[in-house]
């Protein structure tokens, strides 16, 4: 007895089999490597004390103090070597895993090291282990092979989730009053723009930009404006809040995910179009090619 797949299942099977150009993933890989290098530079002074068993630590559950036996050179080398290899595209999956191991050990050894930007950095690294970011050596060079589509979807979704979550946080009453931003206004432009309602205005602008980027990056007509708005958003964070290396790394890591939308979105659009108009029954029974040509 044969089992006929539902239209949704059939489309999903085609999506999973879809391959895309590796050039956007190469751009993501290289920009992420730059962000990871900036984050390593930002965390460098805390690496030694972070693994010193004689200093105060706030351990994570399960992890406890087990990582304190590591010499600081171990996460530093894993992190640094992984960054270089990832940037040049040498064994990129292994390189991304090396960055994740070094960075993850630093964040896991002490809860005081944790930051949302660090969490995003580790998660992107994990997704780059799954993605074939070495399908193209550079964003401007030819594809050596096609890359699987589904990891690019996960990368793009992660950025939309991050922007969406940040936008929701800005809807809290304390954020709408500007209280959340007010105490963080230490950037170089704060004294230049001496306005009492600046915190509320920045919160509203940030909310608008994050919602627009979370949604607009998925559509062709709004993608380029969303990229421009996103870049301005992260530059504004550095200009008004504080010019800190960790925020710079977070901004670069976020922008690094923008190219993923160029290849994640077209197969999805083709899938939704196919679900709306699946075609004649005999066409649905025939073997179907993967979706999209991103």
Short mmCIF file of C-alpha atoms in Angstrom, two decimals:
data_model
loop_
_atom_site.label_atom_id
_atom_site.label_comp_id
_atom_site.label_asym_id
_atom_site.label_seq_id
_atom_site.Cartn_x
_atom_site.Cartn_y
_atom_site.Cartn_z
CA UNK A 1 0.00 0.00 0.00
CA UNK A 2 1.44 3.34 -1.01
CA UNK A 3 1.16 6.41 1.16
CA UNK A 4 0.54 9.72 -0.59
CA UNK A 5 2.32 12.63 1.00
CA UNK A 6 0.32 15.71 1.89
CA UNK A 7 1.11 18.89 -0.08
CA UNK A 8 2.80 20.42 2.99
CA UNK A 9 4.99 17.35 3.50
CA UNK A 10 5.91 17.18 -0.17
CA UNK A 11 6.87 20.86 -0.24
CA UNK A 12 8.90 20.49 2.95
CA UNK A 13 10.81 17.53 1.47
CA UNK A 14 11.66 19.67 -1.54
CA UNK A 15 12.73 22.53 0.72
CA UNK A 16 15.08 20.33 2.71
CA UNK A 17 16.65 19.10 -0.54
CA UNK A 18 17.12 22.63 -1.87
CA UNK A 19 20.64 23.99 -2.28
CA UNK A 20 21.73 27.62 -2.54
CA UNK A 21 24.73 29.68 -3.55
CA UNK A 22 27.56 29.60 -1.03
CA UNK A 23 28.63 33.22 -1.53
CA UNK A 24 26.22 34.78 1.00
CA UNK A 25 27.27 32.15 3.54
CA UNK A 26 30.90 33.04 2.89
CA UNK A 27 30.09 36.66 3.73
CA UNK A 28 28.36 35.54 6.93
CA UNK A 29 31.33 33.34 7.84
CA UNK A 30 33.92 36.08 7.32
CA UNK A 31 31.96 38.80 9.12
CA UNK A 32 31.26 36.43 12.01
CA UNK A 33 35.00 35.72 12.26
CA UNK A 34 35.65 39.46 12.54
CA UNK A 35 32.98 39.75 15.25
CA UNK A 36 34.47 36.80 17.14
CA UNK A 37 37.92 38.42 16.96
CA UNK A 38 36.53 41.68 18.37
CA UNK A 39 34.82 39.71 21.13
CA UNK A 40 38.07 37.89 21.92
CA UNK A 41 39.86 41.24 22.17
CA UNK A 42 37.10 42.52 24.46
CA UNK A 43 37.34 39.46 26.72
CA UNK A 44 41.12 39.11 26.70
CA UNK A 45 41.79 40.69 30.12
CA UNK A 46 39.17 38.49 31.74
CA UNK A 47 40.43 35.19 30.31
CA UNK A 48 43.21 34.71 32.86
CA UNK A 49 41.23 35.72 35.96
CA UNK A 50 38.20 33.88 34.64
CA UNK A 51 39.94 30.51 34.95
CA UNK A 52 41.77 31.32 38.19
CA UNK A 53 40.39 28.96 40.89
CA UNK A 54 41.47 31.36 43.65
CA UNK A 55 39.19 34.15 42.43
CA UNK A 56 35.46 34.54 43.04
CA UNK A 57 33.31 32.68 40.54
CA UNK A 58 29.56 32.31 40.19
CA UNK A 59 29.20 28.85 38.65
CA UNK A 60 26.46 27.67 36.33
CA UNK A 61 24.35 24.67 37.35
CA UNK A 62 25.74 21.35 36.06
CA UNK A 63 28.98 23.01 34.87
CA UNK A 64 29.99 23.99 38.40
CA UNK A 65 33.74 24.48 38.85
CA UNK A 66 34.79 21.75 36.42
CA UNK A 67 36.15 24.19 33.82
CA UNK A 68 38.50 25.87 36.31
CA UNK A 69 41.06 23.12 35.66
CA UNK A 70 41.55 24.50 32.13
CA UNK A 71 44.58 26.70 31.53
CA UNK A 72 43.39 30.03 30.06
CA UNK A 73 45.55 29.34 27.00
CA UNK A 74 43.25 26.47 25.96
CA UNK A 75 40.08 28.55 25.28
CA UNK A 76 42.23 31.41 23.98
CA UNK A 77 43.96 29.21 21.39
CA UNK A 78 40.73 27.46 20.38
CA UNK A 79 39.04 30.82 19.99
CA UNK A 80 41.88 32.60 18.17
CA UNK A 81 42.91 29.79 15.83
CA UNK A 82 39.26 29.13 15.00
CA UNK A 83 38.74 32.79 14.09
CA UNK A 84 41.66 32.79 11.63
CA UNK A 85 40.69 29.48 10.04
CA UNK A 86 37.05 30.54 9.78
CA UNK A 87 37.92 33.82 8.08
CA UNK A 88 40.06 32.19 5.39
CA UNK A 89 37.61 29.31 4.96
CA UNK A 90 39.97 26.54 6.10
CA UNK A 91 37.90 23.60 7.39
CA UNK A 92 35.13 26.06 8.28
CA UNK A 93 32.92 23.64 10.20
CA UNK A 94 35.82 22.58 12.41
CA UNK A 95 36.91 26.21 12.73
CA UNK A 96 33.42 27.30 13.83
CA UNK A 97 33.41 24.46 16.36
CA UNK A 98 36.78 25.67 17.66
CA UNK A 99 35.44 29.20 18.13
CA UNK A 100 32.34 27.86 19.89
CA UNK A 101 34.47 25.67 22.19
CA UNK A 102 36.77 28.52 23.21
CA UNK A 103 34.06 31.13 23.52
CA UNK A 104 31.65 28.72 25.21
CA UNK A 105 34.25 27.72 27.82
CA UNK A 106 34.81 31.38 28.66
CA UNK A 107 31.09 32.05 29.15
CA UNK A 108 30.45 28.75 30.95
CA UNK A 109 33.24 29.05 33.52
CA UNK A 110 31.59 32.02 35.28
CA UNK A 111 28.07 33.40 35.11
CA UNK A 112 29.52 36.90 35.44
CA UNK A 113 30.88 36.56 31.88
CA UNK A 114 27.43 36.03 30.39
CA UNK A 115 25.90 38.58 28.05
CA UNK A 116 23.14 38.37 25.46
CA UNK A 117 25.63 39.27 22.75
CA UNK A 118 27.82 36.36 23.80
CA UNK A 119 24.87 33.99 23.65
CA UNK A 120 24.12 35.12 20.09
CA UNK A 121 27.77 34.69 19.12
CA UNK A 122 27.87 31.11 20.42
CA UNK A 123 24.58 30.25 18.74
CA UNK A 124 25.71 31.62 15.37
CA UNK A 125 28.88 29.58 15.70
CA UNK A 126 26.86 26.42 16.32
CA UNK A 127 24.74 27.13 13.24
CA UNK A 128 27.90 27.65 11.17
CA UNK A 129 29.00 24.18 12.24
CA UNK A 130 25.81 22.91 10.60
CA UNK A 131 26.04 25.15 7.52
CA UNK A 132 28.36 24.59 4.58
CA UNK A 133 29.91 28.05 4.79
CA UNK A 134 32.93 26.80 2.85
CA UNK A 135 30.92 26.14 -0.31
CA UNK A 136 32.40 29.41 -1.57
CA UNK A 137 35.77 30.66 -0.36
CA UNK A 138 34.80 34.33 -0.63
CA UNK A 139 31.56 36.30 -1.15
CA UNK A 140 32.79 37.46 -4.56
CA UNK A 141 34.37 34.25 -5.82
CA UNK A 142 32.73 31.33 -7.65
CA UNK A 143 30.86 28.60 -5.84
CA UNK A 144 32.90 25.45 -5.35
CA UNK A 145 29.62 23.65 -4.67
CA UNK A 146 26.04 24.41 -3.69
CA UNK A 147 25.22 24.67 0.02
CA UNK A 148 22.20 23.14 1.80
CA UNK A 149 19.39 25.65 2.21
CA UNK A 150 18.03 24.79 5.65
CA UNK A 151 21.00 26.05 7.77
CA UNK A 152 20.66 29.45 6.10
CA UNK A 153 17.01 29.47 7.21
CA UNK A 154 18.08 28.83 10.81
CA UNK A 155 20.62 31.66 10.64
CA UNK A 156 18.06 34.09 9.26
CA UNK A 157 15.41 33.01 11.77
CA UNK A 158 17.81 33.53 14.65
CA UNK A 159 18.35 37.16 13.71
CA UNK A 160 14.62 37.81 13.31
CA UNK A 161 14.03 36.23 16.72
CA UNK A 162 16.76 38.38 18.29
CA UNK A 163 15.39 41.59 16.78
CA UNK A 164 11.83 40.59 17.66
CA UNK A 165 12.72 39.83 21.27
CA UNK A 166 14.60 43.13 21.61
CA UNK A 167 11.60 45.00 20.18
CA UNK A 168 9.21 43.33 22.65
CA UNK A 169 11.47 44.37 25.55
CA UNK A 170 11.19 47.98 24.39
CA UNK A 171 7.41 47.84 24.86
CA UNK A 172 7.71 47.56 28.63
CA UNK A 173 6.54 50.63 30.55
CA UNK A 174 10.01 51.29 31.95
CA UNK A 175 11.45 51.19 28.44
CA UNK A 176 8.75 53.45 27.01
CA UNK A 177 9.59 55.99 29.73
CA UNK A 178 13.23 55.80 28.67
CA UNK A 179 14.42 54.40 32.00
CA UNK A 180 16.13 51.39 30.43
CA UNK A 181 18.22 53.53 28.09
CA UNK A 182 18.75 56.61 30.26
CA UNK A 183 21.47 55.14 32.49
CA UNK A 184 23.29 53.68 29.47
CA UNK A 185 23.67 56.97 27.59
CA UNK A 186 27.47 57.19 27.59
CA UNK A 187 28.21 57.36 23.86
CA UNK A 188 30.16 60.10 22.07
CA UNK A 189 27.03 61.79 20.64
CA UNK A 190 25.15 62.12 23.94
CA UNK A 191 26.63 65.51 24.82
CA UNK A 192 26.10 66.74 21.26
CA UNK A 193 22.38 65.91 21.29
CA UNK A 194 21.39 67.50 24.60
CA UNK A 195 17.64 66.74 24.65
CA UNK A 196 15.69 65.71 27.72
CA UNK A 197 13.47 63.30 25.75
CA UNK A 198 16.39 61.57 24.07
CA UNK A 199 15.98 58.25 25.97
CA UNK A 200 12.30 57.90 24.97
CA UNK A 201 13.08 58.87 21.37
CA UNK A 202 15.94 56.35 21.11
CA UNK A 203 13.77 53.60 22.57
CA UNK A 204 11.04 54.30 20.00
CA UNK A 205 13.51 54.50 17.13
CA UNK A 206 15.15 51.26 18.22
CA UNK A 207 11.78 49.54 18.52
CA UNK A 208 10.75 50.67 15.03
CA UNK A 209 14.08 49.67 13.49
CA UNK A 210 14.11 46.22 15.09
CA UNK A 211 10.55 45.41 14.00
CA UNK A 212 11.28 46.62 10.47
CA UNK A 213 14.49 44.57 10.26
CA UNK A 214 12.92 41.45 11.78
CA UNK A 215 10.24 41.45 9.06
CA UNK A 216 11.67 43.49 6.19
CA UNK A 217 14.78 41.36 5.65
CA UNK A 218 12.56 38.51 4.44
CA UNK A 219 11.07 40.40 1.46
CA UNK A 220 12.80 41.54 -1.71
CA UNK A 221 11.19 44.98 -1.80
CA UNK A 222 12.16 45.85 1.77
CA UNK A 223 15.42 43.91 2.18
CA UNK A 224 17.87 46.60 1.11
CA UNK A 225 16.16 49.34 3.15
CA UNK A 226 16.11 46.93 6.12
CA UNK A 227 19.86 46.38 5.73
CA UNK A 228 20.43 50.15 5.76
CA UNK A 229 18.20 50.60 8.80
CA UNK A 230 19.92 47.72 10.60
CA UNK A 231 23.39 49.13 10.00
CA UNK A 232 22.22 52.55 11.25
CA UNK A 233 20.67 50.87 14.29
CA UNK A 234 23.95 49.27 15.35
CA UNK A 235 25.93 52.42 14.61
CA UNK A 236 23.44 54.35 16.74
CA UNK A 237 23.97 51.95 19.63
CA UNK A 238 27.71 52.66 19.51
CA UNK A 239 27.18 56.40 19.10
CA UNK A 240 24.63 56.94 21.87
CA UNK A 241 24.92 54.14 24.39
CA UNK A 242 28.61 53.31 24.62
CA UNK A 243 31.42 52.67 22.22
CA UNK A 244 32.30 49.26 23.65
CA UNK A 245 34.01 46.33 21.89
CA UNK A 246 31.34 43.84 22.99
CA UNK A 247 28.58 45.97 21.44
CA UNK A 248 30.69 46.38 18.30
CA UNK A 249 31.07 42.58 18.11
CA UNK A 250 27.33 42.12 18.60
CA UNK A 251 26.61 44.61 15.82
CA UNK A 252 29.01 42.94 13.39
CA UNK A 253 27.59 39.50 14.24
CA UNK A 254 24.06 40.75 13.59
CA UNK A 255 25.01 42.31 10.26
CA UNK A 256 26.86 39.08 9.40
CA UNK A 257 23.50 37.33 9.25
CA UNK A 258 22.00 39.75 6.72
CA UNK A 259 23.40 37.89 3.65
CA UNK A 260 21.63 34.70 4.78
CA UNK A 261 18.27 36.29 3.93
CA UNK A 262 19.26 36.54 0.25
CA UNK A 263 19.33 32.74 0.00
CA UNK A 264 16.93 31.73 2.79
CA UNK A 265 13.94 33.71 1.52
CA UNK A 266 13.49 32.73 -2.20
CA UNK A 267 12.92 28.99 -1.60
CA UNK A 268 10.39 29.85 1.12
CA UNK A 269 8.57 32.17 -1.27
CA UNK A 270 8.53 29.41 -3.90
CA UNK A 271 7.19 26.94 -1.31
CA UNK A 272 4.32 29.21 -0.27
CA UNK A 273 3.50 29.85 -3.91
CA UNK A 274 3.41 26.10 -4.54
CA UNK A 275 1.12 25.53 -1.56
CA UNK A 276 -1.29 28.16 -2.89
CA UNK A 277 -1.27 26.64 -6.38
CA UNK A 278 -0.03 23.01 -6.26
CA UNK A 279 -0.79 22.36 -9.94
CA UNK A 280 -2.47 19.34 -11.60
CA UNK A 281 -2.62 16.05 -9.69
CA UNK A 282 -0.38 14.27 -12.21
CA UNK A 283 2.31 16.91 -11.67
CA UNK A 284 2.17 16.35 -7.92
CA UNK A 285 2.73 12.61 -8.37
CA UNK A 286 5.84 13.15 -10.47
CA UNK A 287 9.29 13.46 -8.81
CA UNK A 288 9.77 17.13 -8.00
CA UNK A 289 13.02 19.10 -8.11
CA UNK A 290 14.23 21.18 -5.15
CA UNK A 291 12.73 24.62 -4.70
CA UNK A 292 14.24 27.93 -5.63
CA UNK A 293 17.48 28.91 -7.34
CA UNK A 294 18.98 31.17 -4.71
#
